[in-house]
Structure formats: C-alpha cells, structure tokens
Short mmCIF file of C-alpha atoms and ligand atoms in Angstrom, two decimals:
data_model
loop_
_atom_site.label_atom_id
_atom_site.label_comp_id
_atom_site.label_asym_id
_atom_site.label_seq_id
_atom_site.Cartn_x
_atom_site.Cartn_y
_atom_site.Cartn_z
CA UNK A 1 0.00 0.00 0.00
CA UNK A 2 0.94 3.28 -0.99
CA UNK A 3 0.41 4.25 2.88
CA UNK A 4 2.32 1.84 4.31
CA UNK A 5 5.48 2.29 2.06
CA UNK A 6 5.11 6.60 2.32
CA UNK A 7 5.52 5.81 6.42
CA UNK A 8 8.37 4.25 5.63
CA UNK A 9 9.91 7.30 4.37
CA UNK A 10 9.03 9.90 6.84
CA UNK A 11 7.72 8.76 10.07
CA UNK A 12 4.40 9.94 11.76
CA UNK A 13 4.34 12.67 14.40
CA UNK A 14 2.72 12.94 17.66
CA UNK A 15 2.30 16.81 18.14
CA UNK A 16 3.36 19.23 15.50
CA UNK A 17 3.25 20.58 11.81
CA UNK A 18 3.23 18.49 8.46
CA UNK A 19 4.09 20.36 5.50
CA UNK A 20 3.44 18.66 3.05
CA UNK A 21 3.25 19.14 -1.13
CA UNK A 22 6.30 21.38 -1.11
CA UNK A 23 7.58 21.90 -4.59
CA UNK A 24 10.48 19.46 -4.96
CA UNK A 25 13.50 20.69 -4.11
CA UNK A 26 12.23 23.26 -1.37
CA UNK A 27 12.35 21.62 1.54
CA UNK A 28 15.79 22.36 2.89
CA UNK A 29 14.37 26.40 2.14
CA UNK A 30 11.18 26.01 4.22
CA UNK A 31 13.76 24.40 6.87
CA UNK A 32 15.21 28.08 6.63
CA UNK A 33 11.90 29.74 6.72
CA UNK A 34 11.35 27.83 9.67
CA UNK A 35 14.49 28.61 11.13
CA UNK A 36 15.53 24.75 11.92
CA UNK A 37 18.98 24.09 11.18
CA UNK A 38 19.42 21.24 13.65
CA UNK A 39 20.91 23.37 16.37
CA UNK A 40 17.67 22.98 18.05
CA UNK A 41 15.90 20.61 19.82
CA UNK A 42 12.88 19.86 17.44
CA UNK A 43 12.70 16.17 15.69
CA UNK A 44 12.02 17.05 11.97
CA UNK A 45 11.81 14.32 9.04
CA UNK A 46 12.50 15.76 5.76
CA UNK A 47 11.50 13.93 2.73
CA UNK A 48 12.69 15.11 -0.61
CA UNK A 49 12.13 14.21 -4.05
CA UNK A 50 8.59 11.70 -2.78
CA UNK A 51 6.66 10.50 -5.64
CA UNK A 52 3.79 12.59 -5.79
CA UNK A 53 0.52 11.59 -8.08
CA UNK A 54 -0.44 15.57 -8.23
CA UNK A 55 3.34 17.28 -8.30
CA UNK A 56 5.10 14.48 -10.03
CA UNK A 57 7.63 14.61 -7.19
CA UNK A 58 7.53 16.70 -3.72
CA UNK A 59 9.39 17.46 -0.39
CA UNK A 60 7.52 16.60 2.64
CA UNK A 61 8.86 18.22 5.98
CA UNK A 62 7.70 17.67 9.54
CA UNK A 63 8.32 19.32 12.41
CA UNK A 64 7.39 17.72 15.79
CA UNK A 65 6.56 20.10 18.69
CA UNK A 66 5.85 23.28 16.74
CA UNK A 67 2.65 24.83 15.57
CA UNK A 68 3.26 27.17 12.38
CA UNK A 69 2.44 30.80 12.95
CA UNK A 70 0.55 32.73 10.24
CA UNK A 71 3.91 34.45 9.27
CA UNK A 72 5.41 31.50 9.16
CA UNK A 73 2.92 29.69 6.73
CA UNK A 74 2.71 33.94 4.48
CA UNK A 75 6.19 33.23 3.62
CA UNK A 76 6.14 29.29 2.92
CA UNK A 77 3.53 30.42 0.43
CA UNK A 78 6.52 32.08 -1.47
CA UNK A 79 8.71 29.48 -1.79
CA UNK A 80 6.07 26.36 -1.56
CA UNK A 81 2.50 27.90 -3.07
CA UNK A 82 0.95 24.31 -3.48
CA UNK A 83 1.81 23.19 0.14
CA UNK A 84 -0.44 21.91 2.46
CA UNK A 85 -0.18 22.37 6.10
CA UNK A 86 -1.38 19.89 8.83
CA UNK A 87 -1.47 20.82 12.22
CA UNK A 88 -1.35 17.30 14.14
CA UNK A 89 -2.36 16.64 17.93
CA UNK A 90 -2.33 13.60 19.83
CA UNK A 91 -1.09 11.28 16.07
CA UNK A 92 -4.29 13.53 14.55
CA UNK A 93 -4.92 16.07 12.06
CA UNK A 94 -6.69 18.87 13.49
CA UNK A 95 -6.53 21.45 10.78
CA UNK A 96 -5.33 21.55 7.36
CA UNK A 97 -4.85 24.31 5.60
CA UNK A 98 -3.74 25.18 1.99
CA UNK A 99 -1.12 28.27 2.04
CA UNK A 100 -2.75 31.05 0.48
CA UNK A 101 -0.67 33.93 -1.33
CA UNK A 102 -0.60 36.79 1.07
CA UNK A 103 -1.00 40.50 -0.59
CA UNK A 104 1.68 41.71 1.80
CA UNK A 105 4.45 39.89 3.78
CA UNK A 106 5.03 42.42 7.21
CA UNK A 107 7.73 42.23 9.54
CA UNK A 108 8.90 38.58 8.00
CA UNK A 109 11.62 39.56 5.40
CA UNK A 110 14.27 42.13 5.67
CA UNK A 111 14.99 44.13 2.77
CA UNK A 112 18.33 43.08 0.95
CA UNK A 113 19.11 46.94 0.01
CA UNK A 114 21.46 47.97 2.36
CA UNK A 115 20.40 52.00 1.77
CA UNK A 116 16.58 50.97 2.39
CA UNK A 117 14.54 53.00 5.34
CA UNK A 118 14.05 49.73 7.10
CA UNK A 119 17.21 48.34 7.35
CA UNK A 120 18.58 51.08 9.65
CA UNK A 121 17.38 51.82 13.28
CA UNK A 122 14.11 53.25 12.57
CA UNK A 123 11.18 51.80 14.30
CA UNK A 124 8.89 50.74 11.18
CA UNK A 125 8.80 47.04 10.17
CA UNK A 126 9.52 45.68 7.22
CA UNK A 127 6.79 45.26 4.70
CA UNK A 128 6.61 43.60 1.29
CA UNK A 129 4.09 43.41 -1.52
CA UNK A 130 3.79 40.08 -3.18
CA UNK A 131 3.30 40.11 -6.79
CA UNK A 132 3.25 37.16 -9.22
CA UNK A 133 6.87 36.26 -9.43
CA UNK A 134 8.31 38.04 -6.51
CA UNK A 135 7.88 40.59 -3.45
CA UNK A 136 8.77 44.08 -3.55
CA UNK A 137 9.60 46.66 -0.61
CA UNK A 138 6.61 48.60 -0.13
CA UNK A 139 9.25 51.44 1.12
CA UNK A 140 12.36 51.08 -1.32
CA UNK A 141 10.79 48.89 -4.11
CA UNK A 142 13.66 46.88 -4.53
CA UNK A 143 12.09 43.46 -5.76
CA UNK A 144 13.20 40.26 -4.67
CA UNK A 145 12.49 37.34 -7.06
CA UNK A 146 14.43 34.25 -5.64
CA UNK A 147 16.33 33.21 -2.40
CA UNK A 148 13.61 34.65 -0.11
CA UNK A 149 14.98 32.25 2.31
CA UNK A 150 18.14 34.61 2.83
CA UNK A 151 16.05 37.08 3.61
CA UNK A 152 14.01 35.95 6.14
CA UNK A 153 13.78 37.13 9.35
CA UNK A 154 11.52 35.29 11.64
CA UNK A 155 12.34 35.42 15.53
CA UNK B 1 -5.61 66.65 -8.00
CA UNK B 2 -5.61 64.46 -4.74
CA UNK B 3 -2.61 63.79 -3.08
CA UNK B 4 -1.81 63.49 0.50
CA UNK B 5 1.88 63.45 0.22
CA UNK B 6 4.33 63.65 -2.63
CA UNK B 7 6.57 60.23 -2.51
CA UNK B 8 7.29 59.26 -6.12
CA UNK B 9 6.33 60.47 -9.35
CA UNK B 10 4.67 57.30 -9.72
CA UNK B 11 1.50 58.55 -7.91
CA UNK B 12 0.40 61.07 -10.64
CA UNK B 13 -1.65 60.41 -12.93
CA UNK B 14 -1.66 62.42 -16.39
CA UNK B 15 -4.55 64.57 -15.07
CA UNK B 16 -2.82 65.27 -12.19
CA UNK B 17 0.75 66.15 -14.17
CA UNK B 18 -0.81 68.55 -16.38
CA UNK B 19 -3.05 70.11 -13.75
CA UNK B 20 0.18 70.91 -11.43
CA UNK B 21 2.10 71.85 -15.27
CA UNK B 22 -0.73 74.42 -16.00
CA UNK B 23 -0.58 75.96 -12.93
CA UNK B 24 3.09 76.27 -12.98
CA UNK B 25 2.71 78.12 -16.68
CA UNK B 26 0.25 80.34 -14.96
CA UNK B 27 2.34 81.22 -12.66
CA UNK B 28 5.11 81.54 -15.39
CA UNK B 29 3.18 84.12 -17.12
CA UNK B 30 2.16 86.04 -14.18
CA UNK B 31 5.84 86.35 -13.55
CA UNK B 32 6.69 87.69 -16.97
CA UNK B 33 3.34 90.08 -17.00
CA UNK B 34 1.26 88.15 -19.75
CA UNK B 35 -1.79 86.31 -17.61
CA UNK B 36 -3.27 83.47 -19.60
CA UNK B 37 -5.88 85.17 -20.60
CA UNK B 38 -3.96 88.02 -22.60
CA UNK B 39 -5.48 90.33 -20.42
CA UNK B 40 -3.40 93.74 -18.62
CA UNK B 41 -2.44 93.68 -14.67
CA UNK B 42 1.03 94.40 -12.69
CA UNK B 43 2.12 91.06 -12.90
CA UNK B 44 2.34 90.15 -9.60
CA UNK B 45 0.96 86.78 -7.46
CA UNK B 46 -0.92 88.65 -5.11
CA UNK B 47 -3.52 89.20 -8.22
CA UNK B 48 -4.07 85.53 -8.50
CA UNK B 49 -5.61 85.71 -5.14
CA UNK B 50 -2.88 83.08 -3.81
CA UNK B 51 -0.95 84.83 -1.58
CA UNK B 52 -3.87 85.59 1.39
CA UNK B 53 -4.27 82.41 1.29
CA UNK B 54 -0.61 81.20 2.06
CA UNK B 55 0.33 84.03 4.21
CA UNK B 56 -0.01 81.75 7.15
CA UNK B 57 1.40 78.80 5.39
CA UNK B 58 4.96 77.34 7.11
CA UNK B 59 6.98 74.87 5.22
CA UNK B 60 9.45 72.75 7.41
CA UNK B 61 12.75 71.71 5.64
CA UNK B 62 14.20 69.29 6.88
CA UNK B 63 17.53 68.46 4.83
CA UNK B 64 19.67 65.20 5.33
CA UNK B 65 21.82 65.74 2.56
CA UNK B 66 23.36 68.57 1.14
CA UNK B 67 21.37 70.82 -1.36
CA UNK B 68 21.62 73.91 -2.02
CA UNK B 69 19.35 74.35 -4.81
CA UNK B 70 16.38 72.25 -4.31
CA UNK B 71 16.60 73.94 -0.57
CA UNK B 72 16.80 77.27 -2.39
CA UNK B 73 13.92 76.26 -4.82
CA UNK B 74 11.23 75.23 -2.25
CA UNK B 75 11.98 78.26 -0.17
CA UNK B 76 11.48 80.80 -3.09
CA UNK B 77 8.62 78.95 -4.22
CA UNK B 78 6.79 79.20 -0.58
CA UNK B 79 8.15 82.80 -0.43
CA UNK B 80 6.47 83.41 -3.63
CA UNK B 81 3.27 82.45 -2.48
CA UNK B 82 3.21 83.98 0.21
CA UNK B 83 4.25 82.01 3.14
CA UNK B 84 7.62 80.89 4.62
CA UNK B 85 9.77 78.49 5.65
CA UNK B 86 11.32 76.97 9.09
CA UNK B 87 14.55 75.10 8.33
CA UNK B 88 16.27 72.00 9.98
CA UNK B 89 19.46 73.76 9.35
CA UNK B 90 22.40 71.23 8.49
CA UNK B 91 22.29 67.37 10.14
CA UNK B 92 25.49 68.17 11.79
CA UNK B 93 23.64 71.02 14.02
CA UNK B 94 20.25 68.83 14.68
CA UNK B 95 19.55 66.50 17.21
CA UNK B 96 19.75 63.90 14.40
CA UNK B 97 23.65 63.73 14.86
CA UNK B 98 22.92 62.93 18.83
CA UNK B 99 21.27 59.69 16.73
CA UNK B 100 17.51 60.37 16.90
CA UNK B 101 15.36 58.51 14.40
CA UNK B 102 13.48 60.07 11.45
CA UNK B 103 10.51 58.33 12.35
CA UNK B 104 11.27 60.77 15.97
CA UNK B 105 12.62 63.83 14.26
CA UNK B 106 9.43 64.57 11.72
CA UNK B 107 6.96 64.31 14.67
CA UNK B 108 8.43 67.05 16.17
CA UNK B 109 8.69 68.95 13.30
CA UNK B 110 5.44 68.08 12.05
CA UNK B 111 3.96 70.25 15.35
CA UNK B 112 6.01 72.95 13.65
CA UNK B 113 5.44 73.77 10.02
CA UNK B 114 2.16 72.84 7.86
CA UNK B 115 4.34 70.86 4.97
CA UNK B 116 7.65 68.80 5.65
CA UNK B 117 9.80 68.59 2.50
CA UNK B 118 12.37 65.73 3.10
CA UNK B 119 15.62 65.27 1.86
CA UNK B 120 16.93 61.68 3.15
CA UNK B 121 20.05 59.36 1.80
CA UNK B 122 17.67 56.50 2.52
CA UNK B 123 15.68 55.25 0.04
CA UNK B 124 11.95 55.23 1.26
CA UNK B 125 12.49 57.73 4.18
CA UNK B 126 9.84 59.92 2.89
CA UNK B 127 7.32 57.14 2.63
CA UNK B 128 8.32 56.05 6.27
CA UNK B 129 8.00 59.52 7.63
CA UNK B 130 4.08 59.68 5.45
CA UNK B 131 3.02 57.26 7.69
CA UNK B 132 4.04 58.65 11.28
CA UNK B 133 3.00 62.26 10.43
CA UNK B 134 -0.30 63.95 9.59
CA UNK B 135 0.83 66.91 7.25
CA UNK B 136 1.45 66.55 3.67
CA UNK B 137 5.29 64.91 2.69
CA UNK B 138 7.23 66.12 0.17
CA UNK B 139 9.84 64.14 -1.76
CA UNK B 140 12.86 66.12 -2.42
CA UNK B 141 15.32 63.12 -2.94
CA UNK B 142 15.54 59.85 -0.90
CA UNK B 143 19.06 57.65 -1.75
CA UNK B 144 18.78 56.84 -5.05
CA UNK B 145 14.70 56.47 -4.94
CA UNK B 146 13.00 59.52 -6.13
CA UNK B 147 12.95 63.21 -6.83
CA UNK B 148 8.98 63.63 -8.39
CA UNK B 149 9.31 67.69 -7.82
CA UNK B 150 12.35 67.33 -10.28
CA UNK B 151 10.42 65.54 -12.56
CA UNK B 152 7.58 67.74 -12.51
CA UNK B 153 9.18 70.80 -13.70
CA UNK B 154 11.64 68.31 -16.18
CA UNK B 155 8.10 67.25 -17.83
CA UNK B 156 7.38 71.24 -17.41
CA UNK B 157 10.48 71.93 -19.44
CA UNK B 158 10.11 68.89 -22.40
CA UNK B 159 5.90 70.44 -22.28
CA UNK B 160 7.51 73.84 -22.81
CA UNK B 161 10.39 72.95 -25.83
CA UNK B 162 8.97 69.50 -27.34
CA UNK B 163 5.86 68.56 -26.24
CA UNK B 164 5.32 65.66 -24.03
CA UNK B 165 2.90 63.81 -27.11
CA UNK B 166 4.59 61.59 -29.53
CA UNK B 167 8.33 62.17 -28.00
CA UNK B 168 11.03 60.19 -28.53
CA UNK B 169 13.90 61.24 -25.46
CA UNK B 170 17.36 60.10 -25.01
CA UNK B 171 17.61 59.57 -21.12
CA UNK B 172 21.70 58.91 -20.54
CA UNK B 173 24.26 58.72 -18.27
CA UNK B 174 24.24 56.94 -14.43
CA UNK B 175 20.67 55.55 -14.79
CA UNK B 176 21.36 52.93 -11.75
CA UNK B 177 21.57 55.94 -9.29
CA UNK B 178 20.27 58.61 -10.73
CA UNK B 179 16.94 59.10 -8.65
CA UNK B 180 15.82 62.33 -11.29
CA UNK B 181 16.25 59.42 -13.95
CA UNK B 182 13.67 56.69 -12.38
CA UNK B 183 10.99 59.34 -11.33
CA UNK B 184 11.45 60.87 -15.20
CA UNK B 185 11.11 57.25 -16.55
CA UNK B 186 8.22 56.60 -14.72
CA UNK B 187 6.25 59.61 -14.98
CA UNK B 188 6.90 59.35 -18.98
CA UNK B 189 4.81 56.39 -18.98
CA UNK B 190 1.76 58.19 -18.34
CA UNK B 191 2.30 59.78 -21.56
CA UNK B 192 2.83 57.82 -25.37
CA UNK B 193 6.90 58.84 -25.06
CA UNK B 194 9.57 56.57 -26.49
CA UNK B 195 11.76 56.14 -24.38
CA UNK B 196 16.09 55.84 -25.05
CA UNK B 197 18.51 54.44 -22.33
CA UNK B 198 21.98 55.02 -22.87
CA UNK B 199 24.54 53.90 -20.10
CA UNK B 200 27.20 51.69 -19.63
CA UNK B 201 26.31 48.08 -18.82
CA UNK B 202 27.50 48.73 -15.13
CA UNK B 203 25.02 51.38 -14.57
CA UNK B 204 22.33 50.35 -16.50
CA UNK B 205 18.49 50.91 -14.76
CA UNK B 206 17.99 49.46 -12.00
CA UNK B 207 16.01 45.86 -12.35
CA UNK B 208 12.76 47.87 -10.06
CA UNK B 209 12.46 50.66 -12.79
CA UNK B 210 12.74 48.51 -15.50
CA UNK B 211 9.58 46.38 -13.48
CA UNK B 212 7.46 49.15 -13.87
CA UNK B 213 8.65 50.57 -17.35
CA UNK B 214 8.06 47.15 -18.28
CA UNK B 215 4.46 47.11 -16.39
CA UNK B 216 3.10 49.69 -17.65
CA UNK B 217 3.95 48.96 -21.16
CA UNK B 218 5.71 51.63 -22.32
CA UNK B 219 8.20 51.34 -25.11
CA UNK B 220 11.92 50.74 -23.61
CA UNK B 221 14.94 50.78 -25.58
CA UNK B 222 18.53 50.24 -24.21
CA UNK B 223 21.60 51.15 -25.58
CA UNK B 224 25.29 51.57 -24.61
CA UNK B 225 26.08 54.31 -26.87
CA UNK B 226 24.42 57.45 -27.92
CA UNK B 227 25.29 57.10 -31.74
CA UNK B 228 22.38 55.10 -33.29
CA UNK B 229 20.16 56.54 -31.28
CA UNK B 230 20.44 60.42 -31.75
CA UNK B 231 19.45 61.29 -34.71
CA UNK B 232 15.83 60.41 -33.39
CA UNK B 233 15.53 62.23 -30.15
CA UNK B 234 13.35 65.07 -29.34
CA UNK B 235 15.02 65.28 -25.83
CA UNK B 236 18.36 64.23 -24.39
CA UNK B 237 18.18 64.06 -21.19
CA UNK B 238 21.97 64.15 -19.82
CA UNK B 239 22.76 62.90 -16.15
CA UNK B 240 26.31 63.01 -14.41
CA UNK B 241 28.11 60.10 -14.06
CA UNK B 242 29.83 60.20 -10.33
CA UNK B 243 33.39 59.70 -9.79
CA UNK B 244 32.35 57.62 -6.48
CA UNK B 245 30.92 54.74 -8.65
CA UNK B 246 34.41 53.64 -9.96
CA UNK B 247 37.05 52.21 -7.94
CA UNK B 248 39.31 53.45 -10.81
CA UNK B 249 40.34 56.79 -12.24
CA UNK B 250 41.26 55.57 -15.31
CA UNK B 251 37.84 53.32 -15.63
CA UNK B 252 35.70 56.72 -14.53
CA UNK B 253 37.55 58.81 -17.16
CA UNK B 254 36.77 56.26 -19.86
CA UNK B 255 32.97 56.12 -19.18
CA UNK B 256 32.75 60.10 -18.84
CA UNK B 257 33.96 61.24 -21.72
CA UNK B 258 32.12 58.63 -23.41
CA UNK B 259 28.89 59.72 -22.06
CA UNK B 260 29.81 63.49 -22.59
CA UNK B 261 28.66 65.23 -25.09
CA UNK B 262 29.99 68.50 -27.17
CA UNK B 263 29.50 70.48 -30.24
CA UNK B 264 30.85 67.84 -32.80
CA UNK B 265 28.97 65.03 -31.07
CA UNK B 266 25.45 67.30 -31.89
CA UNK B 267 26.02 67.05 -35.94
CA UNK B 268 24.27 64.08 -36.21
CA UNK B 269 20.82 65.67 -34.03
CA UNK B 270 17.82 66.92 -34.83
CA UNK B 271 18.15 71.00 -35.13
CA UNK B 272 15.18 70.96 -32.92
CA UNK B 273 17.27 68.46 -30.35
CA UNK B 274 16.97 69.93 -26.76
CA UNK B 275 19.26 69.36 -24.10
CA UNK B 276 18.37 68.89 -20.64
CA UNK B 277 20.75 67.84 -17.22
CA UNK B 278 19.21 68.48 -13.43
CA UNK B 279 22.41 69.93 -12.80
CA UNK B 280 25.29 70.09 -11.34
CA UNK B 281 27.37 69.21 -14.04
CA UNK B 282 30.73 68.63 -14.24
CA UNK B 283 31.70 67.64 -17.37
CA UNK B 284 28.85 65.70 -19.41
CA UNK B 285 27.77 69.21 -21.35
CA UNK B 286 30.45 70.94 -23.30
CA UNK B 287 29.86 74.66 -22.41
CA UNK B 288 29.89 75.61 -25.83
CA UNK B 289 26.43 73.89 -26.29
CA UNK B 290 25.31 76.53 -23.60
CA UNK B 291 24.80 79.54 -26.64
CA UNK B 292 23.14 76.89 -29.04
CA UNK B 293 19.47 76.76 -29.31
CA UNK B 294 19.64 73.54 -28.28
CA UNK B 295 20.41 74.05 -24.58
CA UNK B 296 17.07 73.81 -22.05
CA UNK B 297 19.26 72.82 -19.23
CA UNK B 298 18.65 76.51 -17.60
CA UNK B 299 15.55 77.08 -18.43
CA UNK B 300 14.69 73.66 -16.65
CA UNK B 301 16.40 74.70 -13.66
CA UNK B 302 14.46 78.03 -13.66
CA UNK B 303 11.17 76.23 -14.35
CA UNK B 304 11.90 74.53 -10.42
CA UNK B 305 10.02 77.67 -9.03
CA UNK B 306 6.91 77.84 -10.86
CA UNK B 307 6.30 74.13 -10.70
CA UNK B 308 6.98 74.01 -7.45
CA UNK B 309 4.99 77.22 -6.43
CA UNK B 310 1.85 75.42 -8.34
CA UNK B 311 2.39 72.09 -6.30
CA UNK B 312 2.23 73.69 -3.03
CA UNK B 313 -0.90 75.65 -4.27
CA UNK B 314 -2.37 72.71 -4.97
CA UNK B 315 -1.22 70.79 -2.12
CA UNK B 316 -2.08 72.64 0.69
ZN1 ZN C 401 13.59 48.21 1.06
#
C-alpha cells in the first residue's frame, strides 16, 4: 500500500506541523523559513524528491513540537504555493490548511538593500508586496524574485 | 488633484501632471506680465488671489543631505506664495547627529510647520515619515529612490520645448543611481513617449524601474552608446556620471567622456534636439552647447520655481 510504504519514508508525528506538497527541491528552504537548522531541539523528518501523483515529485517536511504561525505559513507560500499544512495533535490532524498567497508579507523579510529605510534603526517594520513572481519593498521597491529564504527574518 | 503626500512620481496620474504643469505656466506668465488670458495687470501673485491664502502657510525643511538648490527652490517657491519656511538647518547642528530617528525627528517637526519637504540618503524615508505624520510629505530626494518635484518641472520643461505627445527622449548617463532618472522614466509612462537608455552596462536601470517601465507597457529601448540613437531624439536628457561609482580613475575617465557630449557630437541631431541635465554638471555638457538653441538645461532649472509654487498651491 501506498500508505504503508510513504511511512516508511518519513515517520508519523505525535504533536506538530506536516508540510506537506512542497515543490520538490524546497524543503531544505522552508527548513530556513522555519528557522531549523538542527541546532535545536525539534525532531524534523524531511522527505525530498517523494513521488507525488499531483506534483510528479515533492518534499515533505515535519516538524514535531511546533505549531506554524501565520507568518510563518505567508512566507512558505513564497517558496512552496501548493503546500499543504497539517497541524497534528495527539497522532491527529486537526486542521489543514492550503497556504494562500498573502497580498503583503510584514515584519517577515528584511529588505536586501542595504540603503533601504528599514534596514537602519528606525522603528517601522519591514513590509513587502507580493506580486506574481516576486515581493517588492513597499518602502524602497527593490524586488526580490528568488532566495527569499536569505532574507528571512523570523524570531 | 488628490494627493496626500508627494513620494514618487509614480502617484500622478496624467490629469494630475498637467493640472500641477498648467498651474506652474500660470504662474510663469504672471511672472513675466502676460496672464493666460492676454489680459493687462502688474504682474504680480498677489492678483491671482494666492498669496492671502498662504500668508499663514509654514513649510518645514528638513535636509539630510546637502542641497543647495532644491533647498533654495522650495523656499522661493513658498516665499512666492506667500508664506515661509522653518529650516532643519544642516544634520550636523540637529539632534539627528545625537542619533535620533526620522521616524522621531518629523513628529516634532510636524507640530512645527504645515508641509515637511524631506531630503533623506535613505531610500523610502519619505514614505516612512508619510506614515508617522499627519501633514502633507514632500519628496525632495531619498538615496537613489525619487525626486517627483524634479520631474515635474523636467516634464514642465520637455511640455515647454517638445511637447510631451509623440516624444522620442534620449535619457543617458548613471541611470542605476540617478533618482531624477527613475521618477522621469516613470512619470513618462503616463504619456505615449519613447523612451532611449543610454549607459554603460554597469550602470544600467535598475532591475525595479525597469519592473514598472516594463508594467506599464511603455516602449523601452537600451543602448550603450548614444550614436544610433540620436538622430531620433526630441530630448536628451543628460545625467552626471559620479566619480564615487568607480574604484578606478582611469575606468571613470573612460565612461565620462564617453557619455559626454559636445559640439561635434550634436552634428548628427535633430536641429530641434533639446538638451536637458538636473544639474550640477561637471563635465557631461560641453559649455559651448550653452549659446546653441539647443540648450534647455537653464531654463529647466528656472522652471523649479513655478512648478513648485503650483504644487504647493495645490497641495495645501
Ligand atoms: Zn527596502
């Protein structure tokens, strides 16, 4: 069974977040998003490159022990648009939730022009519009359009 | 024309641009005696019933770069309507040096003046400072972001010697830094120009620009030299290319002179070619272009006080 042999892959979790449908090749960048480089203490099971009847192949990543925040899951939708998220309690999905495309990312990335308004010591977050291919400062308009994950910056 | 603040020339539409452009020949005229209207009076403001209604009207400055003569310019132009101005002063006097934030520094001011024009080396500082204070903002130049007054009384100057329909303009020189270039570029879209780059690779528009040149649909052509392209233009719009960009003399010498352009260079234009620069310049112009008809580069920087007199009338 298709079940059986997708558990052997990446394990179930008890209490935490499933992300799951992440464009192949993404997963070690919603890692980053996440801001999980193993120096923590979460157990995560990455799958990459699963056979995938909808996306042909797809990275799988779960996170045991952590609920996504809304931020969190605006700036997945950047880098993984077709993800899915499951919140799991107690071995169960509670919620599942498709990432939707945010209009504006706030306070998540930081704006890679050194000369920008935000990136010096004034008090006002950063905020980014997302357009079709990319996001763009709302205060400098410098456009990012790939490698969001270097410019995250999620407590 | 309904504008809050002043942040990029991006926010006008072509109503609004030729509202603020009429004004500022209105104002032109009134200067130089002949109203609109052909009619006789002394030539003054007060006539156009403007200055009673500015006489109250404070406009804070607050410069965090050095500029003379956009400073100068606003202050006439308030002046000339009647009101006044209450300055900053320099950054090095202000309680910005003892490291207070913008966000901090136009509050305060804000309680002072009824306008803040802002002059910032960070690029969306007057968008920042829109959103903490309740009086209009005005753009004069944040980083290499924006300048829309400039580009105001630059479309007021290409209105005045070639007509903003059908143009074909030659924009050249530092077009990666050159703040009067992107608000130009931009604000040229809202009208059926043609529009020339000419730069060297290294400082070529920046990839935002070209997003919304390429947005808004508006004819784009790059180039690295001016040759081809000349005998076509309407307008060349001339920028300086800054000494600071190059790590090497030798490399900066190069690329000016081969983005200057003088008297011999000019055979191949148009005799109607105009010239423009937001000056300073250093070198880019040959002075001996200065007697030729071909030289609008004063008569732009002139046109900075009527332009700007009509956007503060119709501001606040
Ligand atoms: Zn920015």
């Amino acid at each position: 069974m298709s079940d059986d042999s997708h558990q052997l892959r990446v394990s179930k979790i008890k209490n935490g977040t499933v992300i799951d449908h992440v464009r192949g090749g993404q997963a070690l960048n919603v890692l980053a998003i996440l801001g999980i480089d193993g120096s923590g203490d979460e157990a995560v099971s990455v799958g990459m490159n699963v056979p995938s009847d909808r996306m042909g192949r797809k990275d799988i990543v779960k996170v045991e022990g952590r609920e996504l925040s809304q931020d969190e899951v605006d700036v997945l939708s950047l880098i993984a648009p077709d993800a899915t998220i499951n919140i799991v309690r107690a071995y169960d999905v509670i919620g599942k939730h498709r990432v939707e495309r945010p209009t504006e990312v706030v306070g998540v990335l930081s704006c890679p022009n050194a000369n920008c308004i935000t990136t010096g010591d004034e008090p006002v977050a950063s905020r980014f519009a997302v357009l079709g291919d990319g996001v763009r400062c709302a205060y400098c308009e410098t456009l990012i359009r790939e490698g969001f994950a270097d410019h995250i910056d999620v407590e | 024309m309904q504008h809050d603040h002043v942040l990029t020339a991006k926010q006008f539409s072509r109503a609004d641009i030729e509202t603020v452009l009429d004004r500022a020949a209105a104002f032109d005229a009134r200067r130089e005696g002949v109203p609109p209207d052909g009619s006789e009076h002394d030539g003054s403001d007060a006539e156009a019933g403007v200055s009673d209604r500015h006489a109250e009207t404070l406009l804070g400055l607050l410069f965090f770069e050095p500029s003379t003569r956009t400073r100068m310019s606003f202050e006439t132009a308030i002046k000339r309507l009647g009101g006044d101005v209450v300055d900053m002063g320099s950054v090095e006097s202000s309680s910005v040096k003892k490291g207070e934030t913008l966000a901090d520094t136009v509050r305060v001011i804000e309680g002072y003046a009824d306008a803040l024009v802002l002059r910032h080396p960070s690029q969306g500082a007057a968008k920042m400072a829109s959103e903490y204070v309740d009086v209009p903002v005005i753009n004069a130049g944040d980083g290499a972001g924006h300048h829309p007054t400039q580009t105001l009384l630059d479309l007021y100057t290409i209105r005045e010697h070639a007509g903003l329909d059908d143009l074909t303009i030659g924009i050249m020189g530092d077009l990666k830094y050159g703040r009067t270039v992107h608000s130009l570029a931009q604000a040229l879209t809202r009208f059926d120009a043609t529009q020339h780059f000419v730069s060297p690779e290294s400082l070529a528009l920046p990839p935002d620009v070209r997003y919304d040149l390429d947005e808004a649909g508006t004819s784009v052509h790059s180039h690295t030299d001016l040759e081809s392209v000349l005998p076509d233009l309407d307008v060349l719009y001339v920028t300086r290319i800054q000494r600071e960009r190059f790590p090497d003399e030798n490399e900066y010498r190069a690329i000016a002179d081969a983005y200057g352009i003088d008297l011999e260079t000019l055979e191949r234009a148009k005799d109607e070619l105009s010239i423009m620069h937001p000056l300073p310049r250093v070198d880019e112009i040959d002075p001996a272009i200065d007697d030729t008809d071909h030289a609008a580069y004063f008569d732009q920087a002139h046109s900075g006080i009527p332009v700007r007199m009509a956007l503060l009338d119709l501001l606040l």
